[in-house]
């Protein structure tokens, strides 16, 4: 009996050991697979925006020696170069989540074209090559749904910026679509389509480049944050890529 118990004990120990080794190997393989997948996706993004790089940054030559991708992570701040985003708290996520640097984003929580003069004054000091305006989410409520009044003030701050930085090219982002739950909750969030239409008409009239980002959340509703307005970090690489691609296509 003692011999039988001893053999059983050895069998159990061996089985546990094999199980643990299997788990460890599985985790290692999964990690390597994830790294390869992530690296592949990151390189795909670099390839996708490559035609725009010469317009985007002074350091576009670094793409040839891989400096836009470091340790499998795309360096969005390098891709974005001497360009600038001016906007609200959604734009702030570009800095908060580490995609862009402080000198590439001028924004504030509750940002609105109503108080855009301060942002314009700060942004003009940076002398960007291209500037990407991104207002409207807060303005739907602040202008009580009046898209015409909103666009009139939007045009004013854009022209104010142009008077200070006449060499910068102007790009204007659409308003990101609020979630269906947020629209149904009341307020003026249902006005997002009308506000975007007015933004696009303004761009067409004055020769600004309109950037339609609506599809991002329509195709990826899982990227909404809990409030149905703000977005998760995974939203930002798609948005940055969309902005960069527009530089060569507008």
mmCIF file of C-alpha atoms in Angstrom:
data_model
loop_
_atom_site.group_PDB
_atom_site.id
_atom_site.type_symbol
_atom_site.label_atom_id
_atom_site.label_comp_id
_atom_site.label_asym_id
_atom_site.label_seq_id
_atom_site.Cartn_x
_atom_site.Cartn_y
_atom_site.Cartn_z
ATOM 1 C CA UNK A 1 0.000 0.000 0.000
ATOM 2 C CA UNK A 2 2.796 2.411 0.801
ATOM 3 C CA UNK A 3 4.350 1.839 -2.610
ATOM 4 C CA UNK A 4 1.009 2.491 -4.315
ATOM 5 C CA UNK A 5 0.516 5.790 -2.442
ATOM 6 C CA UNK A 6 4.032 6.822 -3.315
ATOM 7 C CA UNK A 7 3.433 6.141 -7.016
ATOM 8 C CA UNK A 8 0.144 8.037 -6.925
ATOM 9 C CA UNK A 9 1.881 11.000 -5.341
ATOM 10 C CA UNK A 10 4.536 10.998 -8.052
ATOM 11 C CA UNK A 11 1.870 10.792 -10.730
ATOM 12 C CA UNK A 12 -0.036 13.759 -9.273
ATOM 13 C CA UNK A 13 3.136 15.845 -8.980
ATOM 14 C CA UNK A 14 4.093 15.037 -12.568
ATOM 15 C CA UNK A 15 0.610 15.889 -13.821
ATOM 16 C CA UNK A 16 0.611 19.243 -12.009
ATOM 17 C CA UNK A 17 4.076 20.004 -13.352
ATOM 18 C CA UNK A 18 3.045 19.258 -16.934
ATOM 19 C CA UNK A 19 -0.117 21.344 -16.520
ATOM 20 C CA UNK A 20 1.884 24.332 -15.248
ATOM 21 C CA UNK A 21 4.415 24.073 -18.080
ATOM 22 C CA UNK A 22 1.562 23.908 -20.597
ATOM 23 C CA UNK A 23 -0.028 27.068 -19.185
ATOM 24 C CA UNK A 24 3.293 28.943 -19.221
ATOM 25 C CA UNK A 25 4.009 27.908 -22.815
ATOM 26 C CA UNK A 26 0.486 28.918 -23.857
ATOM 27 C CA UNK A 27 0.906 32.365 -22.315
ATOM 28 C CA UNK A 28 4.303 32.865 -23.973
ATOM 29 C CA UNK A 29 2.983 31.831 -27.384
ATOM 30 C CA UNK A 30 -0.099 34.024 -26.976
ATOM 31 C CA UNK A 31 2.077 37.008 -26.032
ATOM 32 C CA UNK A 32 4.385 36.490 -29.011
ATOM 33 C CA UNK A 33 1.402 36.117 -31.317
ATOM 34 C CA UNK A 34 -0.184 39.295 -29.943
ATOM 35 C CA UNK A 35 3.090 41.171 -30.366
ATOM 36 C CA UNK A 36 3.419 40.055 -33.984
ATOM 37 C CA UNK A 37 -0.189 40.972 -34.698
ATOM 38 C CA UNK A 38 0.162 44.357 -33.050
ATOM 39 C CA UNK A 39 3.420 45.074 -34.852
ATOM 40 C CA UNK A 40 1.833 44.108 -38.136
ATOM 41 C CA UNK A 41 -1.095 46.429 -37.540
ATOM 42 C CA UNK A 42 1.231 49.268 -36.563
ATOM 43 C CA UNK A 43 3.306 48.818 -39.716
ATOM 44 C CA UNK A 44 0.142 48.725 -41.809
ATOM 45 C CA UNK A 45 -0.770 52.152 -40.449
ATOM 46 C CA UNK A 46 2.680 53.524 -41.313
ATOM 47 C CA UNK A 47 2.335 52.139 -44.847
ATOM 48 C CA UNK A 48 -1.168 53.587 -45.077
ATOM 49 C CA UNK A 49 -0.059 57.139 -44.314
ATOM 50 C CA UNK A 50 3.324 56.933 -46.049
ATOM 51 C CA UNK A 51 2.178 58.961 -49.113
ATOM 52 C CA UNK A 52 1.336 61.844 -46.767
ATOM 53 C CA UNK A 53 4.518 61.815 -44.696
ATOM 54 C CA UNK A 54 6.453 64.341 -46.753
ATOM 55 C CA UNK A 55 3.640 66.808 -46.205
ATOM 56 C CA UNK A 56 3.284 65.910 -42.561
ATOM 57 C CA UNK A 57 6.706 66.120 -40.999
ATOM 58 C CA UNK A 58 10.293 67.234 -41.348
ATOM 59 C CA UNK A 59 11.389 63.817 -40.126
ATOM 60 C CA UNK A 60 9.610 61.745 -42.760
ATOM 61 C CA UNK A 61 12.989 60.391 -43.864
ATOM 62 C CA UNK A 62 13.023 58.391 -40.614
ATOM 63 C CA UNK A 63 10.316 56.135 -42.036
ATOM 64 C CA UNK A 64 13.002 54.396 -44.102
ATOM 65 C CA UNK A 65 14.968 53.330 -41.046
ATOM 66 C CA UNK A 66 11.973 52.338 -38.963
ATOM 67 C CA UNK A 67 11.925 55.185 -36.456
ATOM 68 C CA UNK A 68 8.177 55.617 -36.752
ATOM 69 C CA UNK A 69 7.791 52.190 -35.132
ATOM 70 C CA UNK A 70 9.704 51.523 -31.915
ATOM 71 C CA UNK A 71 9.328 48.226 -30.049
ATOM 72 C CA UNK A 72 6.247 47.456 -32.094
ATOM 73 C CA UNK A 73 4.587 50.762 -31.169
ATOM 74 C CA UNK A 74 3.900 53.444 -33.717
ATOM 75 C CA UNK A 75 5.240 56.860 -32.744
ATOM 76 C CA UNK A 76 2.227 59.005 -33.579
ATOM 77 C CA UNK A 77 3.864 62.192 -32.370
ATOM 78 C CA UNK A 78 6.610 61.704 -34.968
ATOM 79 C CA UNK A 79 4.101 60.922 -37.692
ATOM 80 C CA UNK A 80 2.119 64.036 -36.843
ATOM 81 C CA UNK A 81 5.172 66.279 -36.988
ATOM 82 C CA UNK A 82 4.740 70.074 -36.951
ATOM 83 C CA UNK A 83 0.987 69.939 -37.021
ATOM 84 C CA UNK A 84 -1.587 70.941 -34.449
ATOM 85 C CA UNK A 85 -5.044 69.968 -33.219
ATOM 86 C CA UNK A 86 -7.201 72.694 -31.675
ATOM 87 C CA UNK A 87 -10.305 71.493 -29.871
ATOM 88 C CA UNK A 88 -12.172 70.289 -26.803
ATOM 89 C CA UNK A 89 -11.881 67.449 -24.274
ATOM 90 C CA UNK A 90 -12.091 64.757 -26.963
ATOM 91 C CA UNK A 91 -8.980 66.295 -28.509
ATOM 92 C CA UNK A 92 -7.379 66.336 -25.071
ATOM 93 C CA UNK A 93 -7.331 62.542 -25.163
ATOM 94 C CA UNK A 94 -4.639 62.781 -27.840
ATOM 95 C CA UNK A 95 -2.301 64.103 -25.121
ATOM 96 C CA UNK A 96 -3.722 62.278 -22.116
ATOM 97 C CA UNK A 97 -3.262 58.871 -23.727
ATOM 98 C CA UNK A 98 0.196 59.759 -25.010
ATOM 99 C CA UNK A 99 -0.443 59.762 -28.744
ATOM 100 C CA UNK A 100 0.622 63.365 -29.355
ATOM 101 C CA UNK A 101 2.835 65.832 -27.498
ATOM 102 C CA UNK A 102 1.783 68.971 -25.647
ATOM 103 C CA UNK A 103 2.962 71.175 -28.503
ATOM 104 C CA UNK A 104 0.744 69.267 -30.948
ATOM 105 C CA UNK A 105 -2.594 69.766 -29.157
ATOM 106 C CA UNK A 106 -4.254 72.932 -27.843
ATOM 107 C CA UNK A 107 -7.492 72.111 -26.068
ATOM 108 C CA UNK A 108 -9.499 72.335 -22.890
ATOM 109 C CA UNK A 109 -12.306 70.509 -21.154
ATOM 110 C CA UNK A 110 -15.536 72.146 -22.231
ATOM 111 C CA UNK A 111 -13.780 73.715 -25.212
ATOM 112 C CA UNK A 112 -16.029 75.678 -27.543
ATOM 113 C CA UNK A 113 -15.744 78.134 -30.414
ATOM 114 C CA UNK A 114 -17.418 80.579 -28.027
ATOM 115 C CA UNK A 115 -14.143 80.850 -26.151
ATOM 116 C CA UNK A 116 -11.819 79.955 -28.997
ATOM 117 C CA UNK A 117 -9.816 83.197 -28.852
ATOM 118 C CA UNK A 118 -7.584 81.911 -26.044
ATOM 119 C CA UNK A 119 -6.879 78.690 -27.910
ATOM 120 C CA UNK A 120 -6.111 80.636 -31.087
ATOM 121 C CA UNK A 121 -3.658 82.882 -29.257
ATOM 122 C CA UNK A 122 -1.852 79.868 -27.790
ATOM 123 C CA UNK A 123 -1.919 77.886 -31.028
ATOM 124 C CA UNK A 124 -0.580 80.695 -33.179
ATOM 125 C CA UNK A 125 2.626 80.793 -31.114
ATOM 126 C CA UNK A 126 3.417 77.227 -32.229
ATOM 127 C CA UNK A 127 3.450 78.118 -35.942
ATOM 128 C CA UNK A 128 2.095 74.769 -37.184
ATOM 129 C CA UNK A 129 2.372 73.576 -40.774
ATOM 130 C CA UNK A 130 -1.213 72.320 -40.731
ATOM 131 C CA UNK A 131 -3.908 72.945 -38.131
ATOM 132 C CA UNK A 132 -6.823 70.607 -37.435
ATOM 133 C CA UNK A 133 -9.817 72.270 -35.776
ATOM 134 C CA UNK A 134 -12.097 69.975 -33.784
ATOM 135 C CA UNK A 135 -15.032 71.720 -32.121
ATOM 136 C CA UNK A 136 -18.754 71.092 -31.929
ATOM 137 C CA UNK A 137 -19.590 68.457 -29.336
ATOM 138 C CA UNK A 138 -20.015 70.989 -26.539
ATOM 139 C CA UNK A 139 -21.281 73.649 -28.926
ATOM 140 C CA UNK A 140 -24.457 71.744 -29.764
ATOM 141 C CA UNK A 141 -25.605 72.514 -26.235
ATOM 142 C CA UNK A 142 -23.872 75.856 -25.762
ATOM 143 C CA UNK A 143 -25.531 77.230 -28.906
ATOM 144 C CA UNK A 144 -28.864 75.628 -27.979
ATOM 145 C CA UNK A 145 -28.888 73.719 -31.252
ATOM 146 C CA UNK A 146 -28.371 76.825 -33.417
ATOM 147 C CA UNK A 147 -25.984 75.483 -36.066
ATOM 148 C CA UNK A 148 -25.898 78.749 -38.031
ATOM 149 C CA UNK A 149 -24.707 80.784 -35.039
ATOM 150 C CA UNK A 150 -22.148 78.102 -34.248
ATOM 151 C CA UNK A 151 -20.681 78.088 -37.751
ATOM 152 C CA UNK A 152 -20.545 81.880 -37.890
ATOM 153 C CA UNK A 153 -18.384 81.951 -34.754
ATOM 154 C CA UNK A 154 -16.379 78.949 -35.976
ATOM 155 C CA UNK A 155 -15.550 80.795 -39.183
ATOM 156 C CA UNK A 156 -14.510 83.835 -37.167
ATOM 157 C CA UNK A 157 -11.927 82.024 -35.049
ATOM 158 C CA UNK A 158 -10.544 80.161 -38.057
ATOM 159 C CA UNK A 159 -10.016 83.408 -39.955
ATOM 160 C CA UNK A 160 -8.500 84.939 -36.837
ATOM 161 C CA UNK A 161 -5.982 82.098 -36.746
ATOM 162 C CA UNK A 162 -5.290 82.488 -40.474
ATOM 163 C CA UNK A 163 -4.539 86.178 -40.023
ATOM 164 C CA UNK A 164 -1.803 85.273 -37.540
ATOM 165 C CA UNK A 165 -0.536 82.124 -39.319
ATOM 166 C CA UNK A 166 -1.311 82.685 -43.005
ATOM 167 C CA UNK A 167 0.959 79.867 -44.189
ATOM 168 C CA UNK A 168 -0.810 77.104 -42.253
ATOM 169 C CA UNK A 169 -3.295 74.924 -44.099
ATOM 170 C CA UNK A 170 -6.706 74.557 -42.443
ATOM 171 C CA UNK A 171 -8.481 71.253 -41.753
ATOM 172 C CA UNK A 172 -11.778 70.961 -39.903
ATOM 173 C CA UNK A 173 -12.898 67.737 -38.223
ATOM 174 C CA UNK A 174 -16.503 66.639 -38.158
ATOM 175 C CA UNK A 175 -18.262 66.189 -34.841
ATOM 176 C CA UNK A 176 -17.993 62.614 -33.613
ATOM 177 C CA UNK A 177 -21.424 61.002 -33.561
ATOM 178 C CA UNK A 178 -22.857 60.730 -30.012
ATOM 179 C CA UNK A 179 -24.086 57.286 -29.025
ATOM 180 C CA UNK A 180 -27.734 56.403 -29.659
ATOM 181 C CA UNK A 181 -28.308 56.328 -25.887
ATOM 182 C CA UNK A 182 -26.874 59.830 -25.536
ATOM 183 C CA UNK A 183 -29.000 61.169 -28.386
ATOM 184 C CA UNK A 184 -32.105 59.618 -26.836
ATOM 185 C CA UNK A 185 -31.306 61.108 -23.427
ATOM 186 C CA UNK A 186 -32.344 64.605 -24.521
ATOM 187 C CA UNK A 187 -30.577 67.918 -25.079
ATOM 188 C CA UNK A 188 -29.324 68.947 -28.502
ATOM 189 C CA UNK A 189 -27.147 65.947 -29.302
ATOM 190 C CA UNK A 190 -29.608 64.930 -32.014
ATOM 191 C CA UNK A 191 -28.372 68.007 -33.898
ATOM 192 C CA UNK A 192 -25.013 66.412 -34.717
ATOM 193 C CA UNK A 193 -25.911 65.777 -38.379
ATOM 194 C CA UNK A 194 -27.102 69.346 -38.917
ATOM 195 C CA UNK A 195 -23.994 70.772 -37.230
ATOM 196 C CA UNK A 196 -21.741 68.583 -39.379
ATOM 197 C CA UNK A 197 -23.568 69.651 -42.521
ATOM 198 C CA UNK A 198 -22.988 73.298 -41.630
ATOM 199 C CA UNK A 199 -19.312 72.598 -40.915
ATOM 200 C CA UNK A 200 -18.896 70.934 -44.301
ATOM 201 C CA UNK A 201 -20.702 73.780 -46.093
ATOM 202 C CA UNK A 202 -18.354 76.259 -44.402
ATOM 203 C CA UNK A 203 -15.339 74.234 -45.558
ATOM 204 C CA UNK A 204 -16.649 74.049 -49.116
ATOM 205 C CA UNK A 205 -17.306 77.796 -49.191
ATOM 206 C CA UNK A 206 -13.931 78.910 -47.873
ATOM 207 C CA UNK A 207 -11.673 76.147 -49.151
ATOM 208 C CA UNK A 208 -10.977 74.417 -45.865
ATOM 209 C CA UNK A 209 -10.492 70.652 -45.855
ATOM 210 C CA UNK A 210 -13.405 68.842 -44.171
ATOM 211 C CA UNK A 211 -12.524 65.586 -42.382
ATOM 212 C CA UNK A 212 -15.419 63.173 -41.931
ATOM 213 C CA UNK A 213 -14.785 61.051 -38.839
ATOM 214 C CA UNK A 214 -18.370 59.902 -38.307
ATOM 215 C CA UNK A 215 -17.706 56.413 -39.664
ATOM 216 C CA UNK A 216 -15.237 55.630 -36.883
ATOM 217 C CA UNK A 217 -17.838 55.304 -34.134
ATOM 218 C CA UNK A 218 -20.548 54.087 -36.469
ATOM 219 C CA UNK A 219 -18.346 51.128 -37.374
ATOM 220 C CA UNK A 220 -16.844 50.779 -33.886
ATOM 221 C CA UNK A 221 -19.543 51.592 -31.291
ATOM 222 C CA UNK A 222 -17.467 49.709 -28.716
ATOM 223 C CA UNK A 223 -15.094 52.688 -28.681
ATOM 224 C CA UNK A 224 -17.531 54.968 -26.830
ATOM 225 C CA UNK A 225 -16.646 55.822 -23.262
ATOM 226 C CA UNK A 226 -19.334 55.497 -20.617
ATOM 227 C CA UNK A 227 -20.931 58.900 -21.256
ATOM 228 C CA UNK A 228 -21.638 58.232 -24.947
ATOM 229 C CA UNK A 229 -19.637 61.287 -26.027
ATOM 230 C CA UNK A 230 -16.034 60.704 -25.104
ATOM 231 C CA UNK A 231 -14.040 57.843 -26.544
ATOM 232 C CA UNK A 232 -11.678 55.071 -25.513
ATOM 233 C CA UNK A 233 -7.933 55.202 -26.304
ATOM 234 C CA UNK A 234 -8.366 52.826 -29.253
ATOM 235 C CA UNK A 235 -10.292 55.558 -31.084
ATOM 236 C CA UNK A 236 -7.321 57.878 -31.378
ATOM 237 C CA UNK A 237 -5.007 55.915 -33.739
ATOM 238 C CA UNK A 238 -7.874 55.704 -36.246
ATOM 239 C CA UNK A 239 -8.578 59.417 -35.927
ATOM 240 C CA UNK A 240 -4.916 60.451 -36.224
ATOM 241 C CA UNK A 241 -4.507 58.261 -39.297
ATOM 242 C CA UNK A 242 -7.605 59.813 -40.852
ATOM 243 C CA UNK A 243 -6.221 63.323 -40.306
ATOM 244 C CA UNK A 244 -2.790 62.506 -41.714
ATOM 245 C CA UNK A 245 -4.241 60.849 -44.812
ATOM 246 C CA UNK A 246 -6.249 63.998 -45.561
ATOM 247 C CA UNK A 247 -3.108 66.084 -45.891
ATOM 248 C CA UNK A 248 -2.258 64.524 -49.241
ATOM 249 C CA UNK A 249 -5.826 64.032 -50.455
ATOM 250 C CA UNK A 250 -7.468 67.431 -49.858
#
